[in-house]
């Protein structure tokens, strides 16, 4: 069975030829898939015989929403997705992953997962706790967008890859997903409406600057000393913060675009005056923006977030020193903000290939 969602127009044209059809059928299928068709019967401009043939040899793929939690105060919806097909023949449940639908003044945005679980092992993060299961395909990422639109009845005009997983640990599939979103025959999403967030895999930051100079880049910084950053983000042992900042500078120079630094404020860990001074010294003069967010508490990790008052104070200090900074609006506070939490609560003992601490 061929899985069609996630294929490019060219790949679908080739597939059409392989099953004895004219290539233009591939383009028609692409358009239907981009609009969120969940069955071949919906594809009414395909002959009935072709729809029957497709049922025999192909599946649409993607994912289905199995749980939706709404924060009625701001319209945020946290969605638990299940990979298409459900449980397998042996009864092993399908993989689950999360997305968060958010409403902003400029439109709706979906926070998309790139992997089931994660290998990075960040100490404060819920996604790291369950270890790594597998990469999501481009079709499963695109499926999150289509399914979020189906269950909310609203359009998704922006995406941020800040859900579960490390997108640069699944670069090729993420790249295919971004290209599919951008395709003018499909969703025609502007590159500027897309953001990818990384924990700091330097070679991929450099490749991304070449491949996608117009897509926004966010880097999860969180601490600025090697010792401190390595203690909460194991990725720093392989890619130290000095080299990371150099890659960020090169990115800004190459793309003329502002890098966003994510900085989750952890009480007593990275929110002291000396931490702020270090930020000012090391980020000063760089084309960047600091996004401060009090850490969402994840019980098992033992870390707590700083107060919003402290977050605002830090933002002000940074601004006074010429570093643009904002405190991220806390959306969905009624529904358990932190990524990976919904899945974690629902999860029983799922098989897991590798434990956190990946690199
Ligand atoms: N792996 C990528 C993208 C997924 S995480 C990355 O690390 O950037 C998206 C953002 O949420 C990252 O900045 C991550 O550090 C942050 N994050 C993880 N757990 C969090 C928590 N409990 N509270 C606040 N932010 C958190």
mmCIF file of C-alpha atoms and ligand atoms in Angstrom:
data_model
loop_
_atom_site.group_PDB
_atom_site.id
_atom_site.type_symbol
_atom_site.label_atom_id
_atom_site.label_comp_id
_atom_site.label_asym_id
_atom_site.label_seq_id
_atom_site.Cartn_x
_atom_site.Cartn_y
_atom_site.Cartn_z
ATOM 1 C CA UNK A 1 0.000 0.000 0.000
ATOM 2 C CA UNK A 2 1.387 3.380 -1.014
ATOM 3 C CA UNK A 3 0.826 6.242 1.424
ATOM 4 C CA UNK A 4 0.015 9.366 -0.571
ATOM 5 C CA UNK A 5 -0.035 12.275 1.892
ATOM 6 C CA UNK A 6 3.487 13.638 2.077
ATOM 7 C CA UNK A 7 4.323 13.013 -1.573
ATOM 8 C CA UNK A 8 5.201 15.926 -3.878
ATOM 9 C CA UNK A 9 3.317 16.590 -7.129
ATOM 10 C CA UNK A 10 6.174 15.010 -9.067
ATOM 11 C CA UNK A 11 6.077 11.888 -6.891
ATOM 12 C CA UNK A 12 2.310 11.638 -7.287
ATOM 13 C CA UNK A 13 2.572 12.046 -11.063
ATOM 14 C CA UNK A 14 5.062 9.215 -11.121
ATOM 15 C CA UNK A 15 2.802 7.121 -8.941
ATOM 16 C CA UNK A 16 -0.117 7.784 -11.317
ATOM 17 C CA UNK A 17 2.030 6.615 -14.234
ATOM 18 C CA UNK A 18 3.031 3.485 -12.309
ATOM 19 C CA UNK A 19 -0.605 2.472 -11.898
ATOM 20 C CA UNK A 20 -1.317 3.103 -15.564
ATOM 21 C CA UNK A 21 -2.893 6.558 -15.290
ATOM 22 C CA UNK A 22 -2.104 9.892 -16.921
ATOM 23 C CA UNK A 23 0.378 11.936 -14.860
ATOM 24 C CA UNK A 24 -2.052 14.876 -14.476
ATOM 25 C CA UNK A 25 -4.107 12.655 -12.171
ATOM 26 C CA UNK A 26 -1.218 12.952 -9.730
ATOM 27 C CA UNK A 27 -1.646 16.698 -9.615
ATOM 28 C CA UNK A 28 -5.392 16.362 -9.027
ATOM 29 C CA UNK A 29 -4.731 14.009 -6.132
ATOM 30 C CA UNK A 30 -2.172 16.454 -4.715
ATOM 31 C CA UNK A 31 -4.735 19.270 -4.731
ATOM 32 C CA UNK A 32 -7.320 17.103 -2.944
ATOM 33 C CA UNK A 33 -4.824 15.969 -0.342
ATOM 34 C CA UNK A 34 -3.737 19.564 0.334
ATOM 35 C CA UNK A 35 -7.365 20.478 0.967
ATOM 36 C CA UNK A 36 -7.665 17.781 3.608
ATOM 37 C CA UNK A 37 -9.545 15.020 1.770
ATOM 38 C CA UNK A 38 -9.766 11.982 4.061
ATOM 39 C CA UNK A 39 -11.240 9.557 1.514
ATOM 40 C CA UNK A 40 -10.784 8.844 -2.191
ATOM 41 C CA UNK A 41 -14.553 9.161 -2.695
ATOM 42 C CA UNK A 42 -14.270 12.888 -1.987
ATOM 43 C CA UNK A 43 -12.027 13.282 -5.047
ATOM 44 C CA UNK A 44 -14.977 13.852 -7.340
ATOM 45 C CA UNK A 45 -13.029 14.932 -10.411
ATOM 46 C CA UNK A 46 -11.345 11.528 -10.581
ATOM 47 C CA UNK A 47 -13.216 8.837 -12.519
ATOM 48 C CA UNK A 48 -14.981 6.336 -10.288
ATOM 49 C CA UNK A 49 -12.799 3.529 -11.677
ATOM 50 C CA UNK A 50 -9.655 5.376 -10.577
ATOM 51 C CA UNK A 51 -11.053 5.998 -7.103
ATOM 52 C CA UNK A 52 -11.736 2.261 -6.798
ATOM 53 C CA UNK A 53 -8.216 1.470 -8.018
ATOM 54 C CA UNK A 54 -6.744 3.870 -5.432
ATOM 55 C CA UNK A 55 -8.674 2.153 -2.651
ATOM 56 C CA UNK A 56 -7.010 -1.088 -3.684
ATOM 57 C CA UNK A 57 -3.430 0.099 -3.846
ATOM 58 C CA UNK A 58 -3.071 3.252 -1.724
ATOM 59 C CA UNK A 59 -3.921 4.928 1.536
ATOM 60 C CA UNK A 60 -4.153 8.624 2.299
ATOM 61 C CA UNK A 61 -2.110 8.432 5.533
ATOM 62 C CA UNK A 62 -1.484 11.386 7.850
ATOM 63 C CA UNK A 63 -3.056 11.307 11.291
ATOM 64 C CA UNK A 64 -6.343 11.594 13.184
ATOM 65 C CA UNK A 65 -7.187 13.650 16.247
ATOM 66 C CA UNK A 66 -8.073 11.363 19.154
ATOM 67 C CA UNK A 67 -8.408 13.994 21.874
ATOM 68 C CA UNK A 68 -8.928 17.767 21.844
ATOM 69 C CA UNK A 69 -8.675 19.994 24.910
ATOM 70 C CA UNK A 70 -9.858 23.571 24.600
ATOM 71 C CA UNK A 71 -8.889 26.523 26.726
ATOM 72 C CA UNK A 72 -12.085 28.534 26.464
ATOM 73 C CA UNK A 73 -10.411 31.730 27.700
ATOM 74 C CA UNK A 74 -8.266 32.128 24.579
ATOM 75 C CA UNK A 75 -9.408 29.495 22.070
ATOM 76 C CA UNK A 76 -6.192 27.442 22.287
ATOM 77 C CA UNK A 77 -6.708 23.766 21.495
ATOM 78 C CA UNK A 78 -4.290 21.053 22.437
ATOM 79 C CA UNK A 79 -4.728 18.106 20.097
ATOM 80 C CA UNK A 80 -3.549 14.550 20.557
ATOM 81 C CA UNK A 81 -3.003 12.886 17.180
ATOM 82 C CA UNK A 82 -2.736 9.232 16.334
ATOM 83 C CA UNK A 83 -0.887 7.995 13.257
ATOM 84 C CA UNK A 84 -3.299 6.930 10.484
ATOM 85 C CA UNK A 85 -4.436 3.350 10.533
ATOM 86 C CA UNK A 86 -4.881 3.026 14.286
ATOM 87 C CA UNK A 87 -3.760 -0.102 16.124
ATOM 88 C CA UNK A 88 -1.980 -2.749 14.054
ATOM 89 C CA UNK A 89 -3.145 -6.332 13.542
ATOM 90 C CA UNK A 90 -1.387 -7.497 16.695
ATOM 91 C CA UNK A 91 -3.260 -4.829 18.681
ATOM 92 C CA UNK A 92 -0.221 -2.597 19.247
ATOM 93 C CA UNK A 93 -1.640 0.932 19.497
ATOM 94 C CA UNK A 94 -0.644 3.536 16.899
ATOM 95 C CA UNK A 95 1.907 6.181 17.855
ATOM 96 C CA UNK A 96 0.541 9.378 19.333
ATOM 97 C CA UNK A 97 1.904 12.935 19.148
ATOM 98 C CA UNK A 98 0.661 16.415 19.936
ATOM 99 C CA UNK A 99 -0.104 19.742 18.320
ATOM 100 C CA UNK A 100 -1.293 23.033 19.744
ATOM 101 C CA UNK A 101 -3.665 25.318 17.816
ATOM 102 C CA UNK A 102 -3.250 28.970 18.841
ATOM 103 C CA UNK A 103 -5.082 32.152 17.918
ATOM 104 C CA UNK A 104 -3.117 35.348 17.348
ATOM 105 C CA UNK A 105 -4.051 38.765 16.033
ATOM 106 C CA UNK A 106 -2.300 37.910 12.747
ATOM 107 C CA UNK A 107 -4.091 34.570 12.342
ATOM 108 C CA UNK A 108 -4.066 30.991 13.572
ATOM 109 C CA UNK A 109 -0.904 29.057 14.170
ATOM 110 C CA UNK A 110 -0.270 25.373 14.757
ATOM 111 C CA UNK A 111 2.594 24.058 16.846
ATOM 112 C CA UNK A 112 3.601 20.853 15.045
ATOM 113 C CA UNK A 113 5.472 17.778 16.341
ATOM 114 C CA UNK A 114 8.374 16.442 14.281
ATOM 115 C CA UNK A 115 9.086 13.182 16.147
ATOM 116 C CA UNK A 116 7.356 10.754 18.491
ATOM 117 C CA UNK A 117 9.412 11.372 21.623
ATOM 118 C CA UNK A 118 12.824 13.001 21.406
ATOM 119 C CA UNK A 119 16.501 12.073 21.720
ATOM 120 C CA UNK A 120 17.788 15.397 23.044
ATOM 121 C CA UNK A 121 17.107 14.678 26.705
ATOM 122 C CA UNK A 122 16.581 18.285 27.892
ATOM 123 C CA UNK A 123 16.120 17.966 31.636
ATOM 124 C CA UNK A 124 13.085 20.253 31.923
ATOM 125 C CA UNK A 125 11.093 18.885 28.984
ATOM 126 C CA UNK A 126 8.204 16.427 29.078
ATOM 127 C CA UNK A 127 8.931 15.094 25.575
ATOM 128 C CA UNK A 128 12.346 13.846 26.667
ATOM 129 C CA UNK A 129 10.952 11.787 29.519
ATOM 130 C CA UNK A 130 9.548 8.956 27.447
ATOM 131 C CA UNK A 131 12.636 8.602 25.239
ATOM 132 C CA UNK A 132 12.632 8.418 21.455
ATOM 133 C CA UNK A 133 10.211 6.291 19.448
ATOM 134 C CA UNK A 134 10.509 7.399 15.798
ATOM 135 C CA UNK A 135 10.640 10.211 13.266
ATOM 136 C CA UNK A 136 7.383 11.523 11.874
ATOM 137 C CA UNK A 137 7.024 11.520 8.093
ATOM 138 C CA UNK A 138 6.311 14.660 6.066
ATOM 139 C CA UNK A 139 2.764 13.332 5.572
ATOM 140 C CA UNK A 140 2.246 12.947 9.312
ATOM 141 C CA UNK A 141 3.396 16.540 9.851
ATOM 142 C CA UNK A 142 1.161 17.847 7.057
ATOM 143 C CA UNK A 143 -1.616 15.654 8.471
ATOM 144 C CA UNK A 144 -1.416 17.568 11.777
ATOM 145 C CA UNK A 145 -2.193 20.814 9.923
ATOM 146 C CA UNK A 146 -5.086 19.307 7.939
ATOM 147 C CA UNK A 147 -6.559 17.508 10.923
ATOM 148 C CA UNK A 148 -6.276 20.588 13.153
ATOM 149 C CA UNK A 149 -8.278 22.516 10.541
ATOM 150 C CA UNK A 150 -10.853 19.748 10.381
ATOM 151 C CA UNK A 151 -11.437 19.578 14.141
ATOM 152 C CA UNK A 152 -11.356 23.341 14.754
ATOM 153 C CA UNK A 153 -13.187 24.371 11.576
ATOM 154 C CA UNK A 154 -10.617 27.162 11.229
ATOM 155 C CA UNK A 155 -7.736 27.854 8.889
ATOM 156 C CA UNK A 156 -4.117 27.364 9.902
ATOM 157 C CA UNK A 157 -2.046 30.141 8.319
ATOM 158 C CA UNK A 158 1.199 29.745 10.271
ATOM 159 C CA UNK A 159 3.133 26.813 11.642
ATOM 160 C CA UNK A 160 5.860 26.537 14.261
ATOM 161 C CA UNK A 161 7.780 23.282 14.621
ATOM 162 C CA UNK A 162 7.982 23.464 18.395
ATOM 163 C CA UNK A 163 5.984 20.410 19.375
ATOM 164 C CA UNK A 164 7.498 17.101 20.377
ATOM 165 C CA UNK A 165 10.846 16.204 18.881
ATOM 166 C CA UNK A 166 13.937 17.864 17.460
ATOM 167 C CA UNK A 167 13.222 18.923 13.849
ATOM 168 C CA UNK A 168 16.920 18.982 12.902
ATOM 169 C CA UNK A 169 17.208 15.362 14.045
ATOM 170 C CA UNK A 170 14.660 14.616 11.260
ATOM 171 C CA UNK A 171 15.873 17.158 8.711
ATOM 172 C CA UNK A 172 14.833 15.568 5.401
ATOM 173 C CA UNK A 173 11.232 14.905 6.428
ATOM 174 C CA UNK A 174 10.910 18.378 7.942
ATOM 175 C CA UNK A 175 12.322 19.888 4.736
ATOM 176 C CA UNK A 176 9.796 17.967 2.626
ATOM 177 C CA UNK A 177 6.976 19.124 4.939
ATOM 178 C CA UNK A 178 7.989 22.784 4.554
ATOM 179 C CA UNK A 179 8.160 22.459 0.763
ATOM 180 C CA UNK A 180 4.737 20.822 0.643
ATOM 181 C CA UNK A 181 3.236 23.636 2.712
ATOM 182 C CA UNK A 182 4.769 26.187 0.365
ATOM 183 C CA UNK A 183 3.682 24.508 -2.906
ATOM 184 C CA UNK A 184 1.490 26.915 -4.862
ATOM 185 C CA UNK A 185 -0.768 24.076 -5.982
ATOM 186 C CA UNK A 186 -1.245 23.023 -2.393
ATOM 187 C CA UNK A 187 -1.441 25.259 0.654
ATOM 188 C CA UNK A 188 0.695 28.043 -0.807
ATOM 189 C CA UNK A 189 1.947 29.010 2.668
ATOM 190 C CA UNK A 190 4.519 31.762 2.669
ATOM 191 C CA UNK A 191 7.981 30.770 3.953
ATOM 192 C CA UNK A 192 7.745 33.651 6.412
ATOM 193 C CA UNK A 193 4.757 32.047 8.107
ATOM 194 C CA UNK A 194 6.870 29.046 9.085
ATOM 195 C CA UNK A 195 9.213 28.739 12.064
ATOM 196 C CA UNK A 196 11.556 25.902 12.970
ATOM 197 C CA UNK A 197 12.929 25.621 16.498
ATOM 198 C CA UNK A 198 16.106 23.704 17.309
ATOM 199 C CA UNK A 199 17.936 22.775 20.469
ATOM 200 C CA UNK A 200 21.138 23.671 18.607
ATOM 201 C CA UNK A 201 22.343 21.100 16.045
ATOM 202 C CA UNK A 202 24.925 23.344 14.423
ATOM 203 C CA UNK A 203 25.576 21.627 11.054
ATOM 204 C CA UNK A 204 21.842 21.593 10.366
ATOM 205 C CA UNK A 205 21.497 25.278 11.296
ATOM 206 C CA UNK A 206 24.076 25.986 8.600
ATOM 207 C CA UNK A 207 22.326 23.760 6.072
ATOM 208 C CA UNK A 208 18.958 25.344 6.918
ATOM 209 C CA UNK A 209 20.356 28.831 6.230
ATOM 210 C CA UNK A 210 21.252 27.607 2.726
ATOM 211 C CA UNK A 211 18.074 25.612 2.048
ATOM 212 C CA UNK A 212 15.417 27.820 3.661
ATOM 213 C CA UNK A 213 16.745 31.371 4.016
ATOM 214 C CA UNK A 214 13.229 32.781 4.357
ATOM 215 C CA UNK A 215 11.876 30.406 7.019
ATOM 216 C CA UNK A 216 12.152 31.726 10.596
ATOM 217 C CA UNK A 217 14.685 30.087 12.859
ATOM 218 C CA UNK A 218 14.362 29.800 16.633
ATOM 219 C CA UNK A 219 17.155 28.452 18.824
ATOM 220 C CA UNK A 220 16.472 27.094 22.306
ATOM 221 C CA UNK A 221 19.216 28.770 24.296
ATOM 222 C CA UNK A 222 18.136 28.661 27.956
ATOM 223 C CA UNK A 223 21.642 29.105 29.375
ATOM 224 C CA UNK A 224 24.854 30.741 28.218
ATOM 225 C CA UNK A 225 27.657 28.979 30.055
ATOM 226 C CA UNK A 226 28.835 25.627 28.727
ATOM 227 C CA UNK A 227 28.700 24.030 32.140
ATOM 228 C CA UNK A 228 25.225 25.335 32.922
ATOM 229 C CA UNK A 229 23.783 24.641 29.477
ATOM 230 C CA UNK A 230 25.246 21.127 29.303
ATOM 231 C CA UNK A 231 23.695 20.329 32.676
ATOM 232 C CA UNK A 232 20.165 20.980 31.384
ATOM 233 C CA UNK A 233 20.680 20.349 27.650
ATOM 234 C CA UNK A 234 22.967 17.397 26.815
ATOM 235 C CA UNK A 235 23.124 18.586 23.173
ATOM 236 C CA UNK A 236 25.487 21.318 24.401
ATOM 237 C CA UNK A 237 28.208 18.729 25.055
ATOM 238 C CA UNK A 238 28.421 18.058 21.360
ATOM 239 C CA UNK A 239 27.615 21.581 20.142
ATOM 240 C CA UNK A 240 28.913 24.093 22.710
ATOM 241 C CA UNK A 241 27.195 27.408 23.173
ATOM 242 C CA UNK A 242 30.063 29.539 21.807
ATOM 243 C CA UNK A 243 29.928 27.712 18.471
ATOM 244 C CA UNK A 244 26.144 27.841 18.540
ATOM 245 C CA UNK A 245 26.159 31.630 18.862
ATOM 246 C CA UNK A 246 28.693 31.828 16.044
ATOM 247 C CA UNK A 247 26.363 29.750 13.847
ATOM 248 C CA UNK A 248 23.480 32.058 14.808
ATOM 249 C CA UNK A 249 25.555 35.101 13.828
ATOM 250 C CA UNK A 250 26.440 33.498 10.504
ATOM 251 C CA UNK A 251 22.781 32.645 9.942
ATOM 252 C CA UNK A 252 21.758 36.283 10.488
ATOM 253 C CA UNK A 253 24.494 37.485 8.171
ATOM 254 C CA UNK A 254 23.637 34.987 5.443
ATOM 255 C CA UNK A 255 19.852 35.459 5.580
ATOM 256 C CA UNK A 256 19.532 39.018 6.947
ATOM 257 C CA UNK A 257 16.928 37.596 9.268
ATOM 258 C CA UNK A 258 16.570 37.933 13.016
ATOM 259 C CA UNK A 259 17.192 34.746 14.989
ATOM 260 C CA UNK A 260 14.787 34.122 17.854
ATOM 261 C CA UNK A 261 16.368 32.807 21.029
ATOM 262 C CA UNK A 262 13.975 30.843 23.222
ATOM 263 C CA UNK A 263 14.780 31.252 26.879
ATOM 264 C CA UNK A 264 12.624 29.265 29.331
ATOM 265 C CA UNK A 265 13.000 30.896 32.726
ATOM 266 C CA UNK A 266 13.697 28.320 35.414
ATOM 267 C CA UNK A 267 13.562 29.583 38.959
ATOM 268 C CA UNK A 268 17.021 29.724 40.559
ATOM 269 C CA UNK A 269 18.618 28.060 37.509
ATOM 270 C CA UNK A 270 18.921 30.668 34.738
ATOM 271 C CA UNK A 271 16.985 33.724 35.948
ATOM 272 C CA UNK A 272 19.561 35.429 38.182
ATOM 273 C CA UNK A 273 21.034 38.884 37.500
ATOM 274 C CA UNK A 274 24.342 37.319 36.473
ATOM 275 C CA UNK A 275 22.549 35.188 33.875
ATOM 276 C CA UNK A 276 20.932 38.306 32.432
ATOM 277 C CA UNK A 277 24.273 40.155 32.342
ATOM 278 C CA UNK A 278 25.863 37.237 30.515
ATOM 279 C CA UNK A 279 23.040 37.305 27.979
ATOM 280 C CA UNK A 280 23.638 41.009 27.402
ATOM 281 C CA UNK A 281 27.369 40.460 26.897
ATOM 282 C CA UNK A 282 27.036 37.563 24.524
ATOM 283 C CA UNK A 283 23.997 38.586 22.480
ATOM 284 C CA UNK A 284 24.728 42.310 22.267
ATOM 285 C CA UNK A 285 24.963 43.551 18.694
ATOM 286 C CA UNK A 286 23.481 40.421 17.164
ATOM 287 C CA UNK A 287 20.445 40.534 14.846
ATOM 288 C CA UNK A 288 18.232 38.625 17.272
ATOM 289 C CA UNK A 289 15.211 38.602 19.519
ATOM 290 C CA UNK A 290 14.859 36.945 22.924
ATOM 291 C CA UNK A 291 11.616 35.160 23.709
ATOM 292 C CA UNK A 292 11.280 34.683 27.458
ATOM 293 C CA UNK A 293 8.817 32.150 28.813
ATOM 294 C CA UNK A 294 8.443 31.070 32.420
ATOM 295 C CA UNK A 295 8.990 27.300 32.352
ATOM 296 C CA UNK A 296 5.825 25.223 32.338
ATOM 297 C CA UNK A 297 6.127 22.929 35.287
ATOM 298 C CA UNK A 298 6.540 19.255 34.423
ATOM 299 C CA UNK A 299 6.167 17.327 37.688
ATOM 300 C CA UNK A 300 8.791 14.656 37.053
ATOM 301 C CA UNK A 301 11.574 17.113 36.249
ATOM 302 C CA UNK A 302 11.704 18.969 39.557
ATOM 303 C CA UNK A 303 12.126 22.388 37.878
ATOM 304 C CA UNK A 304 9.773 25.329 38.359
ATOM 305 C CA UNK A 305 9.194 28.420 36.268
ATOM 306 C CA UNK A 306 10.136 31.946 37.332
ATOM 307 C CA UNK A 307 7.275 34.369 38.018
ATOM 308 C CA UNK A 308 5.856 36.479 35.187
ATOM 309 C CA UNK A 309 6.955 39.528 37.162
ATOM 310 C CA UNK A 310 10.579 38.330 37.062
ATOM 311 C CA UNK A 311 10.187 37.545 33.355
ATOM 312 C CA UNK A 312 8.995 41.110 32.672
ATOM 313 C CA UNK A 313 11.880 42.540 34.713
ATOM 314 C CA UNK A 314 14.396 40.537 32.686
ATOM 315 C CA UNK A 315 12.766 41.603 29.408
ATOM 316 C CA UNK A 316 13.040 45.236 30.462
ATOM 317 C CA UNK A 317 16.712 44.891 31.385
ATOM 318 C CA UNK A 318 17.466 43.274 28.037
ATOM 319 C CA UNK A 319 15.538 45.950 26.139
ATOM 320 C CA UNK A 320 17.431 48.707 27.957
ATOM 321 C CA UNK A 321 20.653 47.106 26.775
ATOM 322 C CA UNK A 322 19.454 47.094 23.185
ATOM 323 C CA UNK A 323 18.404 43.440 22.968
ATOM 324 C CA UNK A 324 14.817 43.075 21.738
ATOM 325 C CA UNK A 325 12.959 40.844 24.191
ATOM 326 C CA UNK A 326 9.377 39.766 24.815
ATOM 327 C CA UNK A 327 7.650 37.624 27.389
ATOM 328 C CA UNK A 328 5.744 35.036 25.432
ATOM 329 C CA UNK A 329 2.002 35.160 25.869
ATOM 330 C CA UNK A 330 1.057 32.120 27.869
ATOM 331 C CA UNK A 331 -1.591 30.457 25.774
ATOM 332 C CA UNK A 332 -3.529 27.472 26.924
ATOM 333 C CA UNK A 333 -2.641 27.849 30.580
ATOM 334 C CA UNK A 334 -5.850 25.999 31.490
ATOM 335 C CA UNK A 335 -4.826 22.956 29.502
ATOM 336 C CA UNK A 336 -1.276 22.055 30.455
ATOM 337 C CA UNK A 337 1.015 24.118 28.278
ATOM 338 C CA UNK A 338 4.159 22.041 28.107
ATOM 339 C CA UNK A 339 4.705 19.882 25.075
ATOM 340 C CA UNK A 340 4.536 16.176 25.553
ATOM 341 C CA UNK A 341 2.322 16.359 28.609
ATOM 342 C CA UNK A 342 -0.947 15.329 27.043
ATOM 343 C CA UNK A 343 0.605 12.315 25.401
ATOM 344 C CA UNK A 344 2.464 11.477 28.563
ATOM 345 C CA UNK A 345 -0.684 11.448 30.645
ATOM 346 C CA UNK A 346 -2.505 9.276 28.164
ATOM 347 C CA UNK A 347 0.380 6.936 27.544
ATOM 348 C CA UNK A 348 0.546 3.561 29.176
ATOM 349 C CA UNK A 349 3.730 1.592 28.663
ATOM 350 C CA UNK A 350 4.506 2.165 25.040
ATOM 351 C CA UNK A 351 7.491 0.512 23.408
ATOM 352 C CA UNK A 352 10.416 2.874 23.288
ATOM 353 C CA UNK A 353 13.549 2.300 21.242
ATOM 354 C CA UNK A 354 16.044 4.556 22.910
ATOM 355 C CA UNK A 355 16.182 6.459 26.108
ATOM 356 C CA UNK A 356 16.641 10.168 26.410
ATOM 357 C CA UNK A 357 20.169 11.516 26.457
ATOM 358 C CA UNK A 358 20.508 10.862 22.776
ATOM 359 C CA UNK A 359 23.753 12.369 21.616
HETATM 360 N N1 LIG B 1 13.473 20.401 19.945
HETATM 361 C C1 LIG B 1 13.179 21.729 19.522
HETATM 362 C C2 LIG B 1 11.708 22.040 19.374
HETATM 363 C C3 LIG B 1 10.742 21.508 20.406
HETATM 364 S S1 LIG B 1 10.649 22.258 21.975
HETATM 365 C C4 LIG B 1 13.855 22.719 20.442
HETATM 366 O O1 LIG B 1 14.441 22.311 21.424
HETATM 367 O O2 LIG B 1 13.829 23.909 20.144
HETATM 368 C C5 LIG B 1 9.973 23.860 21.779
HETATM 369 C C6 LIG B 1 10.449 24.825 22.860
HETATM 370 O O3 LIG B 1 9.839 24.534 24.134
HETATM 371 C C7 LIG B 1 11.951 24.763 23.109
HETATM 372 O O4 LIG B 1 12.460 26.062 23.250
HETATM 373 C C8 LIG B 1 12.024 23.996 24.421
HETATM 374 O O5 LIG B 1 13.237 24.189 25.070
HETATM 375 C C9 LIG B 1 10.827 24.549 25.138
HETATM 376 N N2 LIG B 1 10.366 23.781 26.287
HETATM 377 C C10 LIG B 1 10.477 22.457 26.533
HETATM 378 N N3 LIG B 1 9.920 22.131 27.714
HETATM 379 C C11 LIG B 1 9.422 23.279 28.211
HETATM 380 C C12 LIG B 1 8.728 23.595 29.391
HETATM 381 N N4 LIG B 1 8.442 22.668 30.291
HETATM 382 N N5 LIG B 1 8.378 24.892 29.590
HETATM 383 C C13 LIG B 1 8.654 25.844 28.656
HETATM 384 N N6 LIG B 1 9.300 25.601 27.523
HETATM 385 C C14 LIG B 1 9.699 24.334 27.295
#
